[in-house]
mmCIF file of C-alpha atoms in Angstrom:
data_model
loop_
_atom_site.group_PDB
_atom_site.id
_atom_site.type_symbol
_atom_site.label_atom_id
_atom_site.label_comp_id
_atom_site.label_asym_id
_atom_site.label_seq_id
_atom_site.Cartn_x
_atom_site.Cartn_y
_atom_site.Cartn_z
ATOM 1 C CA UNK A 1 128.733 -67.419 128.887
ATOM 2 C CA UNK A 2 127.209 -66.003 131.516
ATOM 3 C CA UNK A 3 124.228 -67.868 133.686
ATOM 4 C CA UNK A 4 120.540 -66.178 132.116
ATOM 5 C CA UNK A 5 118.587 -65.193 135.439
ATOM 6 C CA UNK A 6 114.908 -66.992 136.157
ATOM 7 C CA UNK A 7 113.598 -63.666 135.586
ATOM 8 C CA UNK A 8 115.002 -63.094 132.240
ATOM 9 C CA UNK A 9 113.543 -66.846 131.392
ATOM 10 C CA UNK A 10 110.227 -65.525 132.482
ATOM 11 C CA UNK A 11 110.429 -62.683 130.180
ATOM 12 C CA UNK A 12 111.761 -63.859 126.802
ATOM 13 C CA UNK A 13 109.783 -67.219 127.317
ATOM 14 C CA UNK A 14 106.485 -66.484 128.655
ATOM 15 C CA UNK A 15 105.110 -65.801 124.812
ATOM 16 C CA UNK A 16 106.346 -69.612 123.968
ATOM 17 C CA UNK A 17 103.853 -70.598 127.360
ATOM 18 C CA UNK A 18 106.981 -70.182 130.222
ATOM 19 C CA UNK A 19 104.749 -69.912 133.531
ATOM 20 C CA UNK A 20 104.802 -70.828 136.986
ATOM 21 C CA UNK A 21 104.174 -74.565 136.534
ATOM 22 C CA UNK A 22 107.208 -74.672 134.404
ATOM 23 C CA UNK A 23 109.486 -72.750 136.318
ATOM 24 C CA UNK A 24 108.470 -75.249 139.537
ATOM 25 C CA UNK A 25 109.272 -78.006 137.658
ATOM 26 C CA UNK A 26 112.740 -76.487 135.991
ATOM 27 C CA UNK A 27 113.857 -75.794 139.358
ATOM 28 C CA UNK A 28 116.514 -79.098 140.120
ATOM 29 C CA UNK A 29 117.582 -78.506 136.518
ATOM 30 C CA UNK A 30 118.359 -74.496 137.227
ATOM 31 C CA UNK A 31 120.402 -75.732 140.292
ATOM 32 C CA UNK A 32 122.600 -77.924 137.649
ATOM 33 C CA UNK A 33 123.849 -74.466 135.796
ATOM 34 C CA UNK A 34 121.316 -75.596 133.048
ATOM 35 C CA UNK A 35 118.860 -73.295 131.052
ATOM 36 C CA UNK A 36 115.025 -73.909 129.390
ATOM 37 C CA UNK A 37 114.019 -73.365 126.280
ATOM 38 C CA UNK A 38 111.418 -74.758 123.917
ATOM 39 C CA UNK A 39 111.525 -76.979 121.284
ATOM 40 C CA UNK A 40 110.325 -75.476 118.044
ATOM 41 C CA UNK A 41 111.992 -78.010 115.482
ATOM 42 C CA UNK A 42 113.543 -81.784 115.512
ATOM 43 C CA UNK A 43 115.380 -82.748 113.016
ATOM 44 C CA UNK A 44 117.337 -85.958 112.742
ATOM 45 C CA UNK A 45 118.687 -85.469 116.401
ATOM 46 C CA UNK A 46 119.239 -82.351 116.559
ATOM 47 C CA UNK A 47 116.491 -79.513 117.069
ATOM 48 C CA UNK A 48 115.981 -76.001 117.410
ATOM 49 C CA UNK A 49 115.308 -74.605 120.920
ATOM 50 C CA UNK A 50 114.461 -71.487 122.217
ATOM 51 C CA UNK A 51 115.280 -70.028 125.255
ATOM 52 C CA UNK A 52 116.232 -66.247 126.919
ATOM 53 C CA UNK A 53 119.263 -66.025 124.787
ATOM 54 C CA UNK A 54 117.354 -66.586 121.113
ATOM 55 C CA UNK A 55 117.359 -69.494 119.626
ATOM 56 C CA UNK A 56 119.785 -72.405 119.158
ATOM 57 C CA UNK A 57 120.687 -75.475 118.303
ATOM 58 C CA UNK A 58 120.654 -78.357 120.150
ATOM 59 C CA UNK A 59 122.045 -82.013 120.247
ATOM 60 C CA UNK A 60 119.313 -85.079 121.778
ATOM 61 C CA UNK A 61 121.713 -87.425 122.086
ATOM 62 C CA UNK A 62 121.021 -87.962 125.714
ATOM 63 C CA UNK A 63 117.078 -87.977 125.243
ATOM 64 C CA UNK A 64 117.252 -90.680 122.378
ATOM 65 C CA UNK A 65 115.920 -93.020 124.397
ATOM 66 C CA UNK A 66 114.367 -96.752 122.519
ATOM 67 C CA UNK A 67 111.127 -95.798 123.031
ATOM 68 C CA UNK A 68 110.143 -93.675 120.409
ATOM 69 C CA UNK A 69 107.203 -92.383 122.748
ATOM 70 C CA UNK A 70 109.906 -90.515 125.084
ATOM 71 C CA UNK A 71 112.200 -89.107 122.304
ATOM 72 C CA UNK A 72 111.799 -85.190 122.233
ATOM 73 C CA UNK A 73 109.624 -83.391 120.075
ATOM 74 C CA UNK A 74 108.216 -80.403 119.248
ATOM 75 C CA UNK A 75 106.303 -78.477 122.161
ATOM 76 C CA UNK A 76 108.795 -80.326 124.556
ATOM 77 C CA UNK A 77 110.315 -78.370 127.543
ATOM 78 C CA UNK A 78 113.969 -78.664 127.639
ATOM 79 C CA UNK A 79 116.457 -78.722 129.794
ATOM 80 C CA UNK A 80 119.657 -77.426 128.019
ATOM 81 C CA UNK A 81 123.580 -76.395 128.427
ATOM 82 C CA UNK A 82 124.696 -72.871 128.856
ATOM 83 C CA UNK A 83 128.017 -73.502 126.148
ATOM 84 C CA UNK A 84 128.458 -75.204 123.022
ATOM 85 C CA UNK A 85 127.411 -75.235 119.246
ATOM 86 C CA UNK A 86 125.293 -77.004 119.665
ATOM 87 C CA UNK A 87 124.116 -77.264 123.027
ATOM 88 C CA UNK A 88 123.518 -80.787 124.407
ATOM 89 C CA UNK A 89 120.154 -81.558 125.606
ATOM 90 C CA UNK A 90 120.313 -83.180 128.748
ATOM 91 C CA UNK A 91 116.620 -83.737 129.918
ATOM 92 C CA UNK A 92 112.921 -82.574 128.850
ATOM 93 C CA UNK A 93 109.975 -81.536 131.515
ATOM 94 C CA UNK A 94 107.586 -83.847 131.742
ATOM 95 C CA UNK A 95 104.426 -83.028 129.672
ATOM 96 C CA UNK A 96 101.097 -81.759 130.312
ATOM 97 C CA UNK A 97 99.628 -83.394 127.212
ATOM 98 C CA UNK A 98 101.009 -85.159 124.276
ATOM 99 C CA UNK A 99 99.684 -85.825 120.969
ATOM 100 C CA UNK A 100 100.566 -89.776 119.675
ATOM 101 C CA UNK A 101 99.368 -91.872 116.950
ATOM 102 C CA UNK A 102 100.458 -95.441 115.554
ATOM 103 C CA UNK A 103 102.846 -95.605 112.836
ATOM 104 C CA UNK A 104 102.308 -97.749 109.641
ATOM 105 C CA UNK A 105 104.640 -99.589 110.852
ATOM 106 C CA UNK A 106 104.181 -103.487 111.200
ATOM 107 C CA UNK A 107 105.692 -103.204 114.650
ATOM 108 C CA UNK A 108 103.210 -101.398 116.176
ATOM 109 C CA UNK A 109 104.772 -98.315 117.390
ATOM 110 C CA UNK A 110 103.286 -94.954 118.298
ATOM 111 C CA UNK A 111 104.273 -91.905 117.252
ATOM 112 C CA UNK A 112 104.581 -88.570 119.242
ATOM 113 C CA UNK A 113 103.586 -85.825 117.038
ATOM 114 C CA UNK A 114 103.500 -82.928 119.316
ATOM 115 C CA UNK A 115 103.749 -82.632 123.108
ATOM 116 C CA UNK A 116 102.310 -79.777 126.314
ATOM 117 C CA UNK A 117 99.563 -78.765 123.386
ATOM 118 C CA UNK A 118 95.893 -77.190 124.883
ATOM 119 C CA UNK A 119 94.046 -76.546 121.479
ATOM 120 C CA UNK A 120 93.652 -79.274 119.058
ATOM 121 C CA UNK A 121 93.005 -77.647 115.354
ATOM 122 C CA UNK A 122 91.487 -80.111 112.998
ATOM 123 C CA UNK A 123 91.362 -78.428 109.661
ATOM 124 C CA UNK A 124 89.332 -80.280 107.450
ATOM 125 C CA UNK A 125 88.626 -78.578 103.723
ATOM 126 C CA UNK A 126 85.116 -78.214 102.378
ATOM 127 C CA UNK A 127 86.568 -78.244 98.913
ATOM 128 C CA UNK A 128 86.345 -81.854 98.865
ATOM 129 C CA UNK A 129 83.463 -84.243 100.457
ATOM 130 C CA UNK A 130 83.226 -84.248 104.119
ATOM 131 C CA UNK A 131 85.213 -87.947 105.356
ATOM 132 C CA UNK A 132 82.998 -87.534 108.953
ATOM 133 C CA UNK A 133 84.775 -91.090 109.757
ATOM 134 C CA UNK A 134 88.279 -89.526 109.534
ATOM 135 C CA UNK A 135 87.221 -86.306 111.329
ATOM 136 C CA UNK A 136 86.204 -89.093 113.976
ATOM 137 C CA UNK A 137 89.404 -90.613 114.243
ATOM 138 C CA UNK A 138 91.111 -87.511 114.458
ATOM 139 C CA UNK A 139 88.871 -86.385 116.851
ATOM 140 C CA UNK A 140 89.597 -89.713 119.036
ATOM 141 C CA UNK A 141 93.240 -88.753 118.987
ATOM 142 C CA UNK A 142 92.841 -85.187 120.475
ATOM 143 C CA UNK A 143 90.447 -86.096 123.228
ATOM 144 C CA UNK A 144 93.188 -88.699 124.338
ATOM 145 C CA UNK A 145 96.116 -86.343 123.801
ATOM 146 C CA UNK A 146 94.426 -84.187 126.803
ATOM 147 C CA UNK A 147 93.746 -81.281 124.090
ATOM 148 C CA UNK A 148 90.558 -79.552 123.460
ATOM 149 C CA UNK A 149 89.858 -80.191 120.322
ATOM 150 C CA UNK A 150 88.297 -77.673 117.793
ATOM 151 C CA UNK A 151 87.117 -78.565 113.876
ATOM 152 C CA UNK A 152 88.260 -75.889 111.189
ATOM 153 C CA UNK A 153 86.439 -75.881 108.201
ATOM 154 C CA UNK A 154 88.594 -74.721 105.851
ATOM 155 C CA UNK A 155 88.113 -73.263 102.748
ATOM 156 C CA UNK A 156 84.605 -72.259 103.477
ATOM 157 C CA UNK A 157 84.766 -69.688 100.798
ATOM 158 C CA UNK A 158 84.037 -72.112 98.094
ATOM 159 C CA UNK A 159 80.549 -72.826 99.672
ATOM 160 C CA UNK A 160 79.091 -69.591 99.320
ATOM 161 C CA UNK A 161 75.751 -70.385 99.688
ATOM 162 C CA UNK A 162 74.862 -69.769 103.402
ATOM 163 C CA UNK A 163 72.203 -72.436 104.067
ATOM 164 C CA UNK A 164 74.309 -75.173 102.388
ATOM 165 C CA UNK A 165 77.341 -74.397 105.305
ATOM 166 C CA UNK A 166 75.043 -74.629 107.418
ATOM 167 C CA UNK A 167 74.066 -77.803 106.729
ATOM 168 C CA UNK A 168 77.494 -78.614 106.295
ATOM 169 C CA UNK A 169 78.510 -77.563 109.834
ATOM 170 C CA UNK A 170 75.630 -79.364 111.343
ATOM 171 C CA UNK A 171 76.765 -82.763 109.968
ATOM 172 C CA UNK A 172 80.120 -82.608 111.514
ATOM 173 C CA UNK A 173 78.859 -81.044 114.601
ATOM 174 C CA UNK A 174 76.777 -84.424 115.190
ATOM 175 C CA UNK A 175 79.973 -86.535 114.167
ATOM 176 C CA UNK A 176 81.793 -84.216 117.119
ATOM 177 C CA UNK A 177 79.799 -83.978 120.174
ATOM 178 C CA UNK A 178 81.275 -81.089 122.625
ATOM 179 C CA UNK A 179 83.162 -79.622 120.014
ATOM 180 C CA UNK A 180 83.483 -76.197 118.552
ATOM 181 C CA UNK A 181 82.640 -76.233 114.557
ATOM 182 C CA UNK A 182 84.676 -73.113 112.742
ATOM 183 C CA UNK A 183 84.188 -72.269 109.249
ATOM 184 C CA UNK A 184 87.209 -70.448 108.221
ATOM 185 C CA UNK A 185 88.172 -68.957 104.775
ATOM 186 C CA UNK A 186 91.860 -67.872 105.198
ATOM 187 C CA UNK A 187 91.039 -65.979 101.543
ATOM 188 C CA UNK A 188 88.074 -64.063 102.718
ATOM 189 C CA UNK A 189 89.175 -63.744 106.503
ATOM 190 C CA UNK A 190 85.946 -65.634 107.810
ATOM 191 C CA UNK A 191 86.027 -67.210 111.255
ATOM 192 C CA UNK A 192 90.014 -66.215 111.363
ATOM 193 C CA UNK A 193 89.618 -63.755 114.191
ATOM 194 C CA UNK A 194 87.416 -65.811 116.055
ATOM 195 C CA UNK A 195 89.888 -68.874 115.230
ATOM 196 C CA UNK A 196 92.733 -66.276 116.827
ATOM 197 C CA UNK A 197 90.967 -65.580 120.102
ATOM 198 C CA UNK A 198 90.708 -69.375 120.829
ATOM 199 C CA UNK A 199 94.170 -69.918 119.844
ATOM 200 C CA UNK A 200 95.812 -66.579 121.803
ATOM 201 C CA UNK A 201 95.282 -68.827 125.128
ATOM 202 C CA UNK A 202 98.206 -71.592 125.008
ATOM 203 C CA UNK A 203 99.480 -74.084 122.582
ATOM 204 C CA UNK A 204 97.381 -75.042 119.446
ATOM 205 C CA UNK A 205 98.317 -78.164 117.119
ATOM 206 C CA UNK A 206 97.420 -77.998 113.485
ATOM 207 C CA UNK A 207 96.454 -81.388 112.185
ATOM 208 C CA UNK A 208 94.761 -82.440 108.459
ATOM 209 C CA UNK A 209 95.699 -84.143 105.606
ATOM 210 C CA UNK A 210 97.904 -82.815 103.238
ATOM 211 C CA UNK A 211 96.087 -80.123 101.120
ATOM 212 C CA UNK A 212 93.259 -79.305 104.025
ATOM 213 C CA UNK A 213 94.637 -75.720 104.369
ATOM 214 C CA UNK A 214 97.053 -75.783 107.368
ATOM 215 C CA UNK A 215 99.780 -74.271 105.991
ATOM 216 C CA UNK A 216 97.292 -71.056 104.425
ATOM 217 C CA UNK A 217 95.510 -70.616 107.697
ATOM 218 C CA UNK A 218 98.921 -70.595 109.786
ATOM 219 C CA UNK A 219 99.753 -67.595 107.598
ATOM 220 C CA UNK A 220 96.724 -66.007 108.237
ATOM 221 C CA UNK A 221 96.955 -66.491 112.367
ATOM 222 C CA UNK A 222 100.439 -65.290 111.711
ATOM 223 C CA UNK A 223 99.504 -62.502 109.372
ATOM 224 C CA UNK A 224 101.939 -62.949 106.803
ATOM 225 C CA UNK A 225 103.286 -65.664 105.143
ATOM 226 C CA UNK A 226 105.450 -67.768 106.964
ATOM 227 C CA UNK A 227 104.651 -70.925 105.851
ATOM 228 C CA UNK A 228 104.769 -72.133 102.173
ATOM 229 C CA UNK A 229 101.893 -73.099 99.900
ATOM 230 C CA UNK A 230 101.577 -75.211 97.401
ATOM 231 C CA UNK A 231 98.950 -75.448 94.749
ATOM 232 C CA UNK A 232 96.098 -78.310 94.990
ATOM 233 C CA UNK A 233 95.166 -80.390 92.566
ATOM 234 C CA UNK A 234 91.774 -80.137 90.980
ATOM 235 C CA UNK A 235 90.972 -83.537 90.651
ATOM 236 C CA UNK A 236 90.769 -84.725 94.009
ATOM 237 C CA UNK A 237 91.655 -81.749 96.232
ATOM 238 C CA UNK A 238 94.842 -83.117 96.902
ATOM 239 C CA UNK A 239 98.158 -81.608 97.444
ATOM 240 C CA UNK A 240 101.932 -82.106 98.485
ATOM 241 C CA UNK A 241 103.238 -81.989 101.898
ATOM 242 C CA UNK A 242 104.241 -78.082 101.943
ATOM 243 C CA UNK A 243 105.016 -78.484 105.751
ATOM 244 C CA UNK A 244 107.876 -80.975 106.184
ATOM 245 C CA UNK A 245 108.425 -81.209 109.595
ATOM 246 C CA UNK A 246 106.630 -79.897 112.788
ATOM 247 C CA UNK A 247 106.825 -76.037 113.411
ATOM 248 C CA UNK A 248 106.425 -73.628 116.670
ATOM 249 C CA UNK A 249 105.816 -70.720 115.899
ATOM 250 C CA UNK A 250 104.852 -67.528 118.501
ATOM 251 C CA UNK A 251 101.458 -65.974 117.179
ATOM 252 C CA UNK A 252 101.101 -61.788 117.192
ATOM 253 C CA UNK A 253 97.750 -62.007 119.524
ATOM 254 C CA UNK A 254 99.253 -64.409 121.889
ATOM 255 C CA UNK A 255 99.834 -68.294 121.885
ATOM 256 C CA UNK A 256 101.633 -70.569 119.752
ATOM 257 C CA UNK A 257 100.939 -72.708 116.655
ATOM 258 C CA UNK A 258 102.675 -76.442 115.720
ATOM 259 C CA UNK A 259 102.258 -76.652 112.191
ATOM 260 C CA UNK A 260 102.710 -80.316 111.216
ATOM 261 C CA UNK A 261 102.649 -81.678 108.080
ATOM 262 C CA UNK A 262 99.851 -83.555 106.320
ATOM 263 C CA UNK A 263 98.917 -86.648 107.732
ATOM 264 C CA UNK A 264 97.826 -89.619 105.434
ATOM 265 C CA UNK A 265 97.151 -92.045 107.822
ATOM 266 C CA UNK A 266 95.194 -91.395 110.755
ATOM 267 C CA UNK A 267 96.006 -94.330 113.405
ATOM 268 C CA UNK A 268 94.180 -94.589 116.793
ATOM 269 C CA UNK A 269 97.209 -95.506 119.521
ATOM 270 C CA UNK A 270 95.956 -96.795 122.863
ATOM 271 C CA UNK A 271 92.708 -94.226 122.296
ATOM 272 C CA UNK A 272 89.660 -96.104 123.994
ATOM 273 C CA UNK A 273 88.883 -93.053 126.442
ATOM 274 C CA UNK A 274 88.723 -90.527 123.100
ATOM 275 C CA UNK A 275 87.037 -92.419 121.204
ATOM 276 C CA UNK A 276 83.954 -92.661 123.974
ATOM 277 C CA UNK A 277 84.646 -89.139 124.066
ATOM 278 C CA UNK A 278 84.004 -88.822 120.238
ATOM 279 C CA UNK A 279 80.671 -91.080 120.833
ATOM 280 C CA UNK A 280 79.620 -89.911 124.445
ATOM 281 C CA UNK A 281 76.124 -90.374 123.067
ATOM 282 C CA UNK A 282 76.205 -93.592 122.551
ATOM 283 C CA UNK A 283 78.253 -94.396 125.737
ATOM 284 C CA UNK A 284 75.349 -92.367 127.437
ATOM 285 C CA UNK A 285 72.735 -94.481 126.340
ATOM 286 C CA UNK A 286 74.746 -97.556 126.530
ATOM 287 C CA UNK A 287 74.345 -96.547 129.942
ATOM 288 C CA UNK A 288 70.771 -97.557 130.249
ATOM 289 C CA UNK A 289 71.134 -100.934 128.144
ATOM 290 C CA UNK A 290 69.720 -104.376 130.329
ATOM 291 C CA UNK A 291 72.882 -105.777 130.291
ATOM 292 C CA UNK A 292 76.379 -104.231 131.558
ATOM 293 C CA UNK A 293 78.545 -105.757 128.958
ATOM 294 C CA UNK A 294 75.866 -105.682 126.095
ATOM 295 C CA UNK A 295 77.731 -105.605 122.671
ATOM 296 C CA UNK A 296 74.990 -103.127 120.898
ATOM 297 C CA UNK A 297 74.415 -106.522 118.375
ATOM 298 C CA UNK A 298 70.690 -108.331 118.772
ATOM 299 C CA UNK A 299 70.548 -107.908 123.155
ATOM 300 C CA UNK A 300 66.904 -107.303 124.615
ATOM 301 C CA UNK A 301 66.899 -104.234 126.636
ATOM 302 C CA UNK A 302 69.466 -102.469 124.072
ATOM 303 C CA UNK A 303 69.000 -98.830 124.524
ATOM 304 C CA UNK A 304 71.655 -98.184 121.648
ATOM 305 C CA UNK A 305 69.826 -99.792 119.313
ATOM 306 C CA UNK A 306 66.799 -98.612 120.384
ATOM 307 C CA UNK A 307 68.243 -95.281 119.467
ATOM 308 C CA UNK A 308 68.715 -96.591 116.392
ATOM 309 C CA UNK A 309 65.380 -97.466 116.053
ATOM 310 C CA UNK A 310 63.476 -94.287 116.726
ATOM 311 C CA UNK A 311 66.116 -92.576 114.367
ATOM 312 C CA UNK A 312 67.439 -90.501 117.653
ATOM 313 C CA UNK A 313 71.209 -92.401 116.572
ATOM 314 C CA UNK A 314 71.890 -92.598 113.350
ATOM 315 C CA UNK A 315 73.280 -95.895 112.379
ATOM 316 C CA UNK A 316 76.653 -94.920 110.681
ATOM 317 C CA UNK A 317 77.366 -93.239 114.113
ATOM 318 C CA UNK A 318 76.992 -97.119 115.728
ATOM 319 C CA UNK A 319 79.353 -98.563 112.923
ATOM 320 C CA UNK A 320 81.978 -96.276 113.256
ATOM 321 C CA UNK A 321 82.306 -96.560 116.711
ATOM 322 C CA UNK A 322 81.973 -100.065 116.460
ATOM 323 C CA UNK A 323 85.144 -99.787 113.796
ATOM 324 C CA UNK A 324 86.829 -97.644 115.933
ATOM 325 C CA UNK A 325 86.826 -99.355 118.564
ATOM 326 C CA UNK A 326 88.028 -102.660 117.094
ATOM 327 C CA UNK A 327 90.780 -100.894 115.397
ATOM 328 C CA UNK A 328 91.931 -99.638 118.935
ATOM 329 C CA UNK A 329 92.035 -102.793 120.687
ATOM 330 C CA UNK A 330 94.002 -104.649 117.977
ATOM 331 C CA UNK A 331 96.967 -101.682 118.541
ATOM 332 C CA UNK A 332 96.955 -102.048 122.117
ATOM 333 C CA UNK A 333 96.481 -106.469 121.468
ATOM 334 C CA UNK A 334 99.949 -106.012 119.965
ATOM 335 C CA UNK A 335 101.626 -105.347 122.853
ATOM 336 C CA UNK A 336 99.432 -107.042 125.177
ATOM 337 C CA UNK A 337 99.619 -110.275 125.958
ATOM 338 C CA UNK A 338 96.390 -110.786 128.085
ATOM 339 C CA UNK A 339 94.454 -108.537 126.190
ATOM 340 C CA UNK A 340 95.083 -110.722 123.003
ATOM 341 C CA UNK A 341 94.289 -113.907 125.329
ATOM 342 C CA UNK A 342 91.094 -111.876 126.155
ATOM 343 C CA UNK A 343 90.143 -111.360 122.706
ATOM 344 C CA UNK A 344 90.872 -114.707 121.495
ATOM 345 C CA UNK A 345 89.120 -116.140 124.185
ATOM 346 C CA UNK A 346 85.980 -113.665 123.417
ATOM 347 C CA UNK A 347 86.003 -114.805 119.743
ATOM 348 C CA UNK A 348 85.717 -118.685 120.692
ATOM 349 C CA UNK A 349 82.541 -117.849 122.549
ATOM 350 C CA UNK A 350 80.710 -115.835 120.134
ATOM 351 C CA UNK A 351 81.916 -118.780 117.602
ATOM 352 C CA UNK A 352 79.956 -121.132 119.541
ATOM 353 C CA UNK A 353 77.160 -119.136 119.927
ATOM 354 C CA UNK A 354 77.155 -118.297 116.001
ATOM 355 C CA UNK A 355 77.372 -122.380 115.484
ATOM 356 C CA UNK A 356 74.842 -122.755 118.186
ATOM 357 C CA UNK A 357 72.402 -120.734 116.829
ATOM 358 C CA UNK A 358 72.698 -121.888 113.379
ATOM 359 C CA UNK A 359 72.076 -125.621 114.230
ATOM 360 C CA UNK A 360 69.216 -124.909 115.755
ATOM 361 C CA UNK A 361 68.338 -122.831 113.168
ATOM 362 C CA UNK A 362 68.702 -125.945 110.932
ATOM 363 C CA UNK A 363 66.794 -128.330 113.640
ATOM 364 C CA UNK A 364 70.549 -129.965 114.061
ATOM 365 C CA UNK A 365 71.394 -131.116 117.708
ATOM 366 C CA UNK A 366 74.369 -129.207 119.093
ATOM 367 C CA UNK A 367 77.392 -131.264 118.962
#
């Protein structure tokens, strides 16, 4: 098979995001006789790529590594042979961005769900109540993927009165600070041209539960049905994964879409910068607090609770963070040695302190 020039790469690729950055850093892979392509599907080590010459199939034996953070996945740059069926994948570009969460597993592990993504689509459905504390998590994970993330609210044409959106939007746009709030009816078209502008620059993620939507409103980027749907139950608004594994796909106004499939569990992985990105306000006024390291709790001189206070923060905004945070730091504690020595250490002292203050509460002397 003949060698595929850097100019027909440029061409066939640059509607899957090929550009200048890429080709620099393809460059000692071009000199090996190797081509790029794109990852648009993994499946049990093998995954479809593609690259000038359409799209094939390739082998990941040689990017399996242990670490299940560095296997390929889809949005990956790869590095591939010119012969074979199918083509061995010897290497992936390093990535812009990537898109992890912990596993359920016991072990602690994260898992890469999509990598080089700029748009981060959280499609949450308004058919069921708003969960703002899993729209937070979600939220945590995008901002520490590297993605800008953007809230879809699907569905919107079962709210059809105007002022109750409204109100709607305006509770999740105070649980999302910085980010864009899109109500989007797939059905009636709402917000889905708008949604398509944002998406037409770069790579976009889809991310919800199973039955938020995704699947519908990929059709409707794609304009026509691609993707298959599945029917929702009426009970609690929930459906079956209709996406089974993650998806590229090239969009008709420009960009890509990963469609992924539903997501049960939402689990924070080594997130402490996105979730003070979800809850800048609060970092902002921890800002002005008496003490550097004050815990939010009962310290004088607390401008978060303050905040709290004059009804400026509300209080379920404080708790979540709080939870968020704690959840964090026991992932990363896992596989940390010294941070788990820090945190053990930290809950001996506020022990004391607890039994302190209760003996004097009780007119005991300290032991």
């Amino acid at each position: 098979m003949s060698l595929a020039s850097p100019s027909s790469f440029s061409h066939a690729l640059s509607p899957y995001g090929w550009d200048v950055y890429w080709e620099a850093e393809f460059a000692r892979y071009a000199d090996q006789g190797l081509v790029p392509g794109r990852v648009v599907r993994v499946d049990r080590g093998q995954c479809d790529i593609v690259t000038a010459d359409g799209v094939v199939r390739g082998d990941t034996a040689f990017v399996t590594p242990h670490d299940p953070l560095r296997v390929i996945c889809t949005g990956d740059w790869a590095a591939v042979e010119t012969d074979g069926n199918p083509r061995y994948v010897r290497a992936y570009l390093p990535r812009r961005t990537a898109f992890v969460r912990s596993t359920s597993s016991t072990r602690s592990e994260g898992q890469i769900l999509a990598a080089n993504v700029d748009h981060a689509i959280i499609a949450v459905p308004l058919s069921v109540e708003l969960d703002l504390g899993r729209i937070e998590r979600f939220l945590a994970l995008a901002w520490e993927s590297g993605a800008q993330p953007l809230v879809a609210l699907t569905k919107a044409d079962v709210v059809p009165d105007p002022v109750g959106l409204s109100y709607l939007v305006q509770d999740v746009e105070a649980a999302a600070p910085g980010v864009r709030v899109l109500p989007v009816s797939a059905v009636g078209g709402e917000g889905v041209d708008v949604l398509a502008t944002v998406v037409a620059g770069g790579t976009s993620v889809l991310l919800g539960t199973s039955g938020a939507g995704k699947s519908t409103l990929a059709n409707a980027l794609l304009g026509e049905d691609v993707m298959a749907v599945q029917a929702i139950r009426d009970v609690d608004g929930k459906g079956r994964h209709t996406t089974t594994t993650r998806n590229l796909l090239a969009l008709p106004g420009g960009g890509v879409l990963i469609d992924t499939p539903g997501l049960r569990g939402v689990g924070l992985w080594d997130a402490e910068a996105g979730v003070g990105q979800v809850f800048s306000e609060i970092e902002e006024l921890a800002e002005d607090c008496r003490f550097h390291d004050c815990a939010h709790v009962t310290e004088p001189g607390c401008a978060v609770l303050a905040a709290i206070e004059d009804g400026s923060l509300p209080e379920r905004r404080l708790d979540s963070y709080r939870k968020l945070l704690r959840k964090n730091q026991r992932i990363v504690a896992k596989t940390d040695a010294r941070l788990r020595s820090e945190i053990l250490k930290d809950w001996k002292r506020k022990s004391a302190v607890g039994r302190a203050a209760l003996q004097t509460k009780r007119g005991d002397r300290p032991r």
